[in-house]
Amino acid sequence: MDPGKRKKLITQTTLHLQFCFELYEWEHAAGRVWLHEHPDRAWSWKLDFVQALLKKPGVIRVTGAQCGFGLTSVDFDGIEGLVLKPTGWATNSQRVADRVGVACTNSS
């Protein structure tokens, strides 16, 4: 990808993500439940505004496997199977965290 285009996309996506985290902050302050999902190993988990929210009392970050929700794909041989896809979740609800922080059981 063209470096200028890549930089522009990163800037746009970071601004969008920052807006989403501002909404989570408002929801959290008002005592409402919120949930954020992003690939578990994404660089965005290290952003300062993400880390700031994760440090707030009552905020929980868990990792869950998408295969636990039945995510499947077809391989090069045409065989369908479960996809692990480690996913990071942040929420202010223990019940939600318990539900989305599932391990892959190799069954849908």
Coordinates of N, CA, C and O in Angstrom, one line a residue:
M1 N 0.8 -1.2 0.0 CA 0.0 0.0 0.0 C 0.9 1.2 0.0 O 1.9 1.3 0.7
D2 N 0.4 2.2 -0.7 CA 1.1 3.5 -0.7 C 1.3 4.0 0.7 O 0.3 4.1 1.5
P3 N 2.5 4.4 1.1 CA 2.7 4.9 2.5 C 1.8 6.1 2.9 O 1.3 6.1 4.1
G4 N 1.6 7.0 2.0 CA 0.7 8.1 2.3 C -0.7 7.7 2.6 O -1.4 8.2 3.5
K5 N -1.2 6.8 1.7 CA -2.5 6.3 1.9 C -2.7 5.5 3.2 O -3.7 5.6 3.9
R6 N -1.6 4.7 3.5 CA -1.6 3.9 4.7 C -1.7 4.8 5.9 O -2.5 4.6 6.9
K7 N -0.9 5.9 6.0 CA -0.9 6.8 7.1 C -2.3 7.5 7.2 O -2.8 7.6 8.4
K8 N -2.9 7.9 6.1 CA -4.2 8.5 6.2 C -5.2 7.5 6.7 O -6.1 7.9 7.6
L9 N -5.2 6.3 6.3 CA -6.1 5.3 6.8 C -6.0 5.0 8.3 O -6.9 4.9 9.1
I10 N -4.7 5.0 8.8 CA -4.4 4.8 10.2 C -5.0 6.0 11.0 O -5.6 5.8 12.1
T11 N -4.8 7.2 10.5 CA -5.3 8.4 11.2 C -6.8 8.3 11.3 O -7.3 8.6 12.3
Q12 N -7.4 8.0 10.2 CA -8.9 8.0 10.1 C -9.4 6.9 11.1 O -10.4 7.1 11.8
T13 N -8.8 5.7 11.1 CA -9.3 4.6 11.9 C -9.1 4.9 13.4 O -9.9 4.6 14.3
T14 N -7.9 5.6 13.7 CA -7.6 5.9 15.1 C -8.6 6.9 15.6 O -9.1 6.9 16.7
L15 N -9.0 7.9 14.8 CA -9.9 8.9 15.2 C -11.3 8.3 15.4 O -12.0 8.6 16.4
H16 N -11.7 7.3 14.6 CA -13.0 6.6 14.7 C -12.9 5.9 16.0 O -13.9 5.9 16.8
L17 N -11.9 5.2 16.3 CA -11.7 4.4 17.5 C -11.8 5.3 18.7 O -12.4 4.9 19.7
Q18 N -11.1 6.4 18.6 CA -11.1 7.4 19.8 C -12.5 7.8 20.1 O -13.0 7.9 21.2
F19 N -13.3 8.1 19.0 CA -14.7 8.5 19.2 C -15.5 7.4 19.9 O -16.3 7.6 20.8
C20 N -15.3 6.1 19.4 CA -16.0 5.0 20.1 C -15.6 4.9 21.6 O -16.5 4.7 22.4
F21 N -14.4 5.1 21.9 CA -14.0 5.1 23.3 C -14.5 6.2 24.1 O -14.8 6.1 25.3
E22 N -14.7 7.4 23.5 CA -15.4 8.5 24.2 C -16.8 8.1 24.5 O -17.3 8.4 25.6
L23 N -17.5 7.4 23.6 CA -18.8 6.9 23.9 C -18.8 5.9 25.0 O -19.7 5.9 25.9
Y24 N -17.9 5.0 25.0 CA -17.8 4.0 26.1 C -17.5 4.7 27.5 O -18.1 4.3 28.5
E25 N -16.7 5.8 27.4 CA -16.5 6.6 28.7 C -17.8 7.1 29.2 O -18.1 7.1 30.4
W26 N -18.6 7.7 28.3 CA -19.9 8.3 28.7 C -20.8 7.2 29.2 O -21.5 7.4 30.2
E27 N -20.9 6.1 28.5 CA -21.8 5.0 29.0 C -21.3 4.5 30.4 O -22.1 4.2 31.3
H28 N -20.0 4.3 30.5 CA -19.4 3.9 31.8 C -19.8 4.8 32.9 O -20.2 4.4 34.0
A29 N -19.6 6.1 32.7 CA -19.8 7.1 33.7 C -21.3 7.2 34.1 O -21.7 7.5 35.2
A30 N -22.2 6.8 33.1 CA -23.6 6.8 33.4 C -24.1 5.5 34.0 O -25.3 5.3 34.2
G31 N -23.2 4.5 34.1 CA -23.6 3.2 34.7 C -24.3 2.3 33.7 O -24.9 1.3 34.1
R32 N -24.1 2.6 32.4 CA -24.7 1.7 31.4 C -23.6 0.7 30.9 O -22.4 1.0 30.9
V33 N -24.1 -0.4 30.4 CA -23.2 -1.5 30.0 C -22.7 -1.2 28.5 O -23.5 -0.8 27.7
W34 N -21.5 -1.4 28.2 CA -20.9 -1.3 26.9 C -20.0 -2.5 26.6 O -19.5 -3.1 27.5
L35 N -19.7 -2.7 25.3 CA -18.9 -3.8 24.9 C -18.1 -3.4 23.7 O -18.6 -2.8 22.7
H36 N -16.8 -3.6 23.7 CA -15.9 -3.3 22.6 C -15.2 -4.6 22.2 O -14.8 -5.4 23.0
E37 N -15.1 -4.8 20.9 CA -14.5 -6.1 20.3 C -13.5 -5.6 19.3 O -13.7 -4.7 18.5
H38 N -12.3 -6.3 19.3 CA -11.3 -6.1 18.3 C -10.3 -7.3 18.3 O -10.3 -7.9 19.4
P39 N -9.7 -7.5 17.2 CA -8.7 -8.7 17.3 C -7.8 -8.6 18.5 O -7.3 -7.5 18.8
D40 N -7.6 -9.7 19.1 CA -6.9 -9.7 20.4 C -5.5 -9.1 20.3 O -5.0 -8.5 21.3
R41 N -4.8 -9.3 19.2 CA -3.4 -8.9 19.1 C -3.2 -7.6 18.3 O -2.2 -7.2 17.9
A42 N -4.3 -6.9 18.1 CA -4.3 -5.6 17.4 C -3.5 -4.6 18.2 O -3.5 -4.5 19.4
W43 N -2.7 -3.7 17.4 CA -1.9 -2.7 18.0 C -2.8 -1.6 18.7 O -2.3 -1.0 19.6
S44 N -4.0 -1.5 18.4 CA -4.9 -0.5 19.0 C -5.1 -0.7 20.4 O -5.4 0.3 21.2
W45 N -5.0 -1.9 21.0 CA -5.1 -2.1 22.4 C -4.1 -1.3 23.2 O -4.3 -1.1 24.4
K46 N -3.0 -0.9 22.6 CA -1.9 -0.2 23.2 C -2.1 1.3 23.2 O -1.3 2.0 23.8
L47 N -3.1 1.8 22.5 CA -3.3 3.2 22.4 C -3.6 3.8 23.7 O -4.2 3.2 24.6
D48 N -3.1 5.1 24.0 CA -3.3 5.7 25.3 C -4.7 5.8 25.7 O -5.0 5.5 26.9
F49 N -5.6 6.2 24.9 CA -7.0 6.3 25.3 C -7.7 5.0 25.6 O -8.6 4.9 26.4
V50 N -7.2 3.9 24.9 CA -7.7 2.6 25.2 C -7.2 2.1 26.5 O -8.0 1.7 27.4
Q51 N -6.0 2.3 26.8 CA -5.4 1.9 28.0 C -6.0 2.7 29.2 O -6.2 2.1 30.3
A52 N -6.3 3.9 29.0 CA -6.9 4.7 30.1 C -8.3 4.2 30.5 O -8.6 4.1 31.7
L53 N -9.1 3.8 29.5 CA -10.4 3.2 29.9 C -10.2 1.8 30.5 O -10.9 1.5 31.5
L54 N -9.3 1.0 30.0 CA -9.1 -0.3 30.6 C -8.6 -0.2 32.1 O -8.8 -1.2 32.8
K55 N -8.0 0.9 32.5 CA -7.6 1.0 33.9 C -8.7 1.5 34.8 O -8.5 1.5 36.0
K56 N -9.8 1.9 34.3 CA -10.9 2.4 35.1 C -11.5 1.2 36.0 O -11.6 0.1 35.5
P57 N -11.9 1.5 37.2 CA -12.6 0.5 38.0 C -13.8 -0.1 37.3 O -14.6 0.7 36.8
G58 N -13.9 -1.4 37.4 CA -15.1 -2.0 36.8 C -14.9 -2.4 35.3 O -15.8 -3.1 34.8
V59 N -13.8 -2.0 34.7 CA -13.6 -2.3 33.3 C -12.8 -3.6 33.2 O -11.8 -3.8 33.9
I60 N -13.3 -4.5 32.3 CA -12.7 -5.9 32.2 C -12.3 -6.1 30.8 O -13.0 -5.7 29.9
R61 N -11.1 -6.7 30.6 CA -10.7 -7.1 29.2 C -10.4 -8.6 29.2 O -9.7 -9.1 30.1
V62 N -11.1 -9.3 28.3 CA -10.9 -10.7 28.2 C -10.6 -11.1 26.8 O -10.8 -10.3 25.9
T63 N -10.1 -12.3 26.6 CA -9.9 -12.9 25.3 C -10.9 -14.0 25.0 O -11.0 -14.9 25.9
G64 N -11.5 -14.0 23.9 CA -12.4 -15.1 23.5 C -12.0 -15.6 22.1 O -11.5 -14.9 21.3
A65 N -12.4 -16.9 21.9 CA -12.2 -17.5 20.6 C -13.5 -17.4 19.8 O -14.5 -17.8 20.3
Q66 N -13.4 -17.0 18.5 CA -14.6 -16.9 17.7 C -15.2 -18.3 17.4 O -16.4 -18.4 17.1
C67 N -14.4 -19.3 17.4 CA -14.9 -20.7 17.2 C -16.0 -21.0 18.2 O -16.9 -21.8 18.0
G68 N -15.9 -20.4 19.4 CA -16.8 -20.7 20.4 C -18.2 -20.2 20.1 O -19.2 -20.5 20.7
F69 N -18.3 -19.3 19.1 CA -19.5 -18.7 18.6 C -19.9 -19.3 17.2 O -20.8 -18.8 16.6
G70 N -19.2 -20.3 16.8 CA -19.5 -21.0 15.6 C -18.9 -20.4 14.3 O -19.4 -20.8 13.2
L71 N -17.9 -19.6 14.4 CA -17.3 -19.0 13.2 C -16.6 -20.1 12.4 O -15.8 -20.9 13.0
T72 N -16.9 -20.2 11.2 CA -16.3 -21.3 10.3 C -15.8 -20.6 9.0 O -16.1 -19.5 8.7
S73 N -14.9 -21.4 8.4 CA -14.4 -21.0 7.1 C -14.1 -22.2 6.3 O -14.0 -23.3 6.9
V74 N -13.9 -22.1 5.0 CA -13.5 -23.2 4.2 C -12.1 -23.1 3.8 O -11.6 -22.1 3.4
D75 N -11.3 -24.3 4.0 CA -9.9 -24.2 3.7 C -9.7 -24.5 2.2 O -10.6 -24.6 1.4
F76 N -8.4 -24.6 1.8 CA -8.0 -24.8 0.4 C -8.5 -26.1 -0.2 O -8.7 -26.2 -1.4
D77 N -8.8 -27.0 0.6 CA -9.3 -28.3 0.2 C -10.8 -28.3 0.1 O -11.4 -29.4 -0.2
G78 N -11.5 -27.2 0.5 CA -12.9 -27.1 0.4 C -13.6 -27.7 1.7 O -14.8 -27.9 1.7
I79 N -12.8 -27.9 2.7 CA -13.4 -28.5 4.0 C -13.7 -27.3 4.9 O -12.9 -26.5 5.2
E80 N -14.9 -27.3 5.4 CA -15.3 -26.3 6.4 C -14.9 -26.7 7.8 O -15.0 -27.9 8.2
G81 N -14.4 -25.7 8.5 CA -14.1 -26.0 9.9 C -14.1 -24.7 10.7 O -14.3 -23.6 10.2
L82 N -14.0 -24.9 12.0 CA -14.1 -23.8 12.9 C -12.8 -22.9 12.8 O -11.7 -23.4 12.5
V83 N -13.0 -21.6 13.1 CA -11.9 -20.7 13.0 C -11.6 -20.2 14.4 O -12.5 -19.7 15.1
L84 N -10.4 -20.3 14.9 CA -10.0 -19.9 16.2 C -10.2 -18.3 16.4 O -10.9 -17.9 17.3
K85 N -9.5 -17.5 15.6 CA -9.6 -16.0 15.7 C -9.7 -15.5 17.1 O -10.8 -15.1 17.6
P86 N -8.6 -15.4 17.8 CA -8.6 -14.8 19.1 C -9.1 -13.4 19.1 O -8.6 -12.5 18.3
T87 N -10.0 -13.0 19.9 CA -10.7 -11.7 19.9 C -10.6 -11.1 21.3 O -10.9 -11.8 22.2
G88 N -10.2 -9.9 21.3 CA -10.2 -9.1 22.6 C -11.5 -8.4 22.8 O -12.2 -8.0 21.8
W89 N -11.9 -8.4 24.0 CA -13.2 -7.8 24.4 C -13.0 -6.9 25.6 O -12.2 -7.3 26.5
A90 N -13.6 -5.8 25.6 CA -13.5 -4.9 26.8 C -15.0 -4.6 27.1 O -15.8 -4.3 26.2
T91 N -15.3 -4.6 28.4 CA -16.7 -4.3 28.8 C -16.6 -3.8 30.3 O -15.6 -3.9 31.0
N92 N -17.7 -3.3 30.8 CA -17.9 -3.0 32.2 C -18.9 -3.9 32.9 O -19.4 -3.6 33.9
S93 N -19.1 -5.1 32.2 CA -20.1 -6.0 32.8 C -19.4 -7.4 32.9 O -19.0 -8.0 31.9
Q94 N -19.3 -7.9 34.2 CA -18.7 -9.2 34.4 C -19.5 -10.3 33.7 O -18.9 -11.2 33.1
R95 N -20.8 -10.2 33.7 CA -21.7 -11.2 33.0 C -21.4 -11.2 31.5 O -21.3 -12.3 30.9
V96 N -21.2 -10.0 30.9 CA -20.9 -10.0 29.4 C -19.5 -10.6 29.2 O -19.2 -11.4 28.3
A97 N -18.5 -10.2 30.1 CA -17.1 -10.7 30.0 C -17.1 -12.2 30.1 O -16.4 -12.9 29.3
D98 N -17.9 -12.8 31.0 CA -17.9 -14.2 31.2 C -18.5 -14.9 29.9 O -18.0 -16.0 29.6
R99 N -19.4 -14.3 29.2 CA -20.0 -14.9 28.1 C -19.1 -14.8 26.8 O -19.1 -15.7 26.0
V100 N -18.4 -13.7 26.6 CA -17.6 -13.5 25.4 C -16.2 -14.0 25.6 O -15.5 -14.3 24.6
G101 N -15.7 -14.2 26.8 CA -14.4 -14.7 27.0 C -14.3 -16.2 27.0 O -13.8 -16.9 28.0
V102 N -14.8 -16.8 25.9 CA -14.9 -18.3 25.8 C -13.6 -18.8 25.1 O -13.1 -18.2 24.2
A103 N -13.3 -20.0 25.5 CA -12.2 -20.8 24.8 C -12.8 -21.6 23.7 O -14.0 -21.9 23.7
C104 N -11.9 -21.9 22.7 CA -12.4 -22.8 21.6 C -12.6 -24.2 22.1 O -11.7 -24.8 22.7
T105 N -13.7 -24.8 21.8 CA -14.0 -26.1 22.2 C -13.9 -27.1 21.1 O -14.2 -28.3 21.2
N106 N -13.6 -26.6 19.9 CA -13.6 -27.4 18.6 C -14.9 -27.9 18.3 O -15.0 -28.9 17.6
S107 N -16.0 -27.3 18.8 CA -17.3 -27.7 18.4 C -18.2 -26.4 18.4 O -18.0 -25.5 19.2
S108 N -19.1 -26.3 17.4 CA -19.9 -25.1 17.4 C -21.3 -25.3 18.1 O -21.6 -26.4 18.5

